[in-house]
């Protein structure tokens, strides 16, 4: 938790865990590329399942930006082959791995994990099924709740400005456009031109708040905020998964709730706590 998976370097303990595992569950879609290389190289014959790819076989597509590219500003189309509403000739088009920001995708992921665990431990299949149903029910409730929360944001302020393009699935699910300094990976640094373009976008749209992320350096987005004369969110968005201990986003459901609260409060919506079961 709290580390950037796009640039994470595996440790010897990661290698050992993969070599000794009875089941290897990983994201896929080139998320955590260092871990994927280890999985591909292992001699362990145990099942290896790319959960994101199994759960969301038709992903949205995003641009992997190179070092000379500019920021981008788009609303996402539901057609996976046209995930951006403008042409980025320089950017390589790649599957966007951040599928979990749509809880409906999360429900599919839970089903994949339940199935895989049940196959390697059939004696516990009933418990896995009970746990999965409880979590899927909670995610369905959270999905409906997020819809109602985003709807309270004034239409002219309904835009997410972030460090990198990790909220595509959230954008598509809840009809809130995204503008970001970087593409779906954080490996390339934003350019001066990208900063200028994003600053102009913020001035044009009039959003009151732009958002930092818990796994990326906030310095550039804070510079953009000063240039555009807007505030930076008090709380970061947890875009790469749950946060660490004490973050208030320690689990997947808590992460979805925390991000929604930060977005709604930052963009002038009327936040109401998630009631749950």
Tab-separated table of N, CA and C in Angstrom, residues 5 11 19 43 47 62 67 72 105 114 117 140 142 161 163-164 196 206 255 258 260 277:
chain	number	residue	atom	x	y	z
A	5	UNK	N	2.791	1.145	-8.229
A	5	UNK	CA	3.030	-0.152	-8.864
A	5	UNK	C	3.627	-0.044	-10.258
A	11	UNK	N	11.204	-7.369	-4.884
A	11	UNK	CA	12.226	-7.716	-3.906
A	11	UNK	C	12.486	-9.226	-3.931
A	19	UNK	N	7.604	-18.180	-6.257
A	19	UNK	CA	8.131	-19.533	-6.468
A	19	UNK	C	7.412	-20.566	-5.604
A	43	UNK	N	9.591	-20.874	-12.556
A	43	UNK	CA	9.431	-22.286	-12.933
A	43	UNK	C	8.264	-22.929	-12.181
A	47	UNK	N	-1.189	-22.437	-10.888
A	47	UNK	CA	-1.988	-21.531	-11.727
A	47	UNK	C	-1.592	-20.069	-11.528
A	62	UNK	N	-6.087	3.465	-22.902
A	62	UNK	CA	-5.499	4.741	-22.515
A	62	UNK	C	-4.184	4.938	-23.228
A	67	UNK	N	8.118	10.782	-22.892
A	67	UNK	CA	8.649	11.942	-22.169
A	67	UNK	C	8.377	13.278	-22.850
A	72	UNK	N	-3.263	15.681	-21.198
A	72	UNK	CA	-4.446	15.434	-21.998
A	72	UNK	C	-5.693	15.650	-21.174
A	105	UNK	N	-16.779	-3.587	-11.961
A	105	UNK	CA	-15.607	-4.398	-12.298
A	105	UNK	C	-15.068	-5.108	-11.070
A	114	UNK	N	-12.840	-15.738	-6.050
A	114	UNK	CA	-13.593	-16.811	-5.394
A	114	UNK	C	-13.430	-18.126	-6.157
A	117	UNK	N	-9.766	-19.535	-5.747
A	117	UNK	CA	-9.509	-20.052	-4.405
A	117	UNK	C	-10.259	-21.361	-4.167
A	140	UNK	N	-21.994	-3.400	-4.667
A	140	UNK	CA	-23.176	-2.953	-5.398
A	140	UNK	C	-23.819	-1.752	-4.712
A	142	UNK	N	-22.240	0.395	-2.758
A	142	UNK	CA	-21.311	1.516	-2.910
A	142	UNK	C	-21.456	2.130	-4.295
A	161	UNK	N	-9.345	16.753	-12.086
A	161	UNK	CA	-7.996	17.065	-12.547
A	161	UNK	C	-7.016	16.387	-11.600
A	163	UNK	N	-3.042	13.871	-11.266
A	163	UNK	CA	-1.658	13.752	-11.727
A	163	UNK	C	-1.541	12.843	-12.937
A	164	UNK	N	-2.120	11.633	-12.859
A	164	UNK	CA	-2.061	10.748	-14.026
A	164	UNK	C	-3.410	10.091	-14.255
A	196	UNK	N	1.357	23.716	-18.835
A	196	UNK	CA	0.665	24.908	-19.361
A	196	UNK	C	-0.733	24.557	-19.861
A	206	UNK	N	-13.121	26.205	-14.676
A	206	UNK	CA	-13.532	26.815	-13.418
A	206	UNK	C	-13.696	25.849	-12.267
A	255	UNK	N	-11.541	2.418	0.243
A	255	UNK	CA	-10.871	3.246	-0.756
A	255	UNK	C	-11.881	3.924	-1.675
A	258	UNK	N	-13.597	6.644	0.370
A	258	UNK	CA	-12.714	7.773	0.662
A	258	UNK	C	-12.506	8.641	-0.571
A	260	UNK	N	-14.476	8.962	-3.167
A	260	UNK	CA	-15.723	9.658	-3.496
A	260	UNK	C	-15.924	10.853	-2.569
A	277	UNK	N	-24.599	-1.612	5.036
A	277	UNK	CA	-25.646	-2.590	5.351
A	277	UNK	C	-26.459	-2.157	6.558
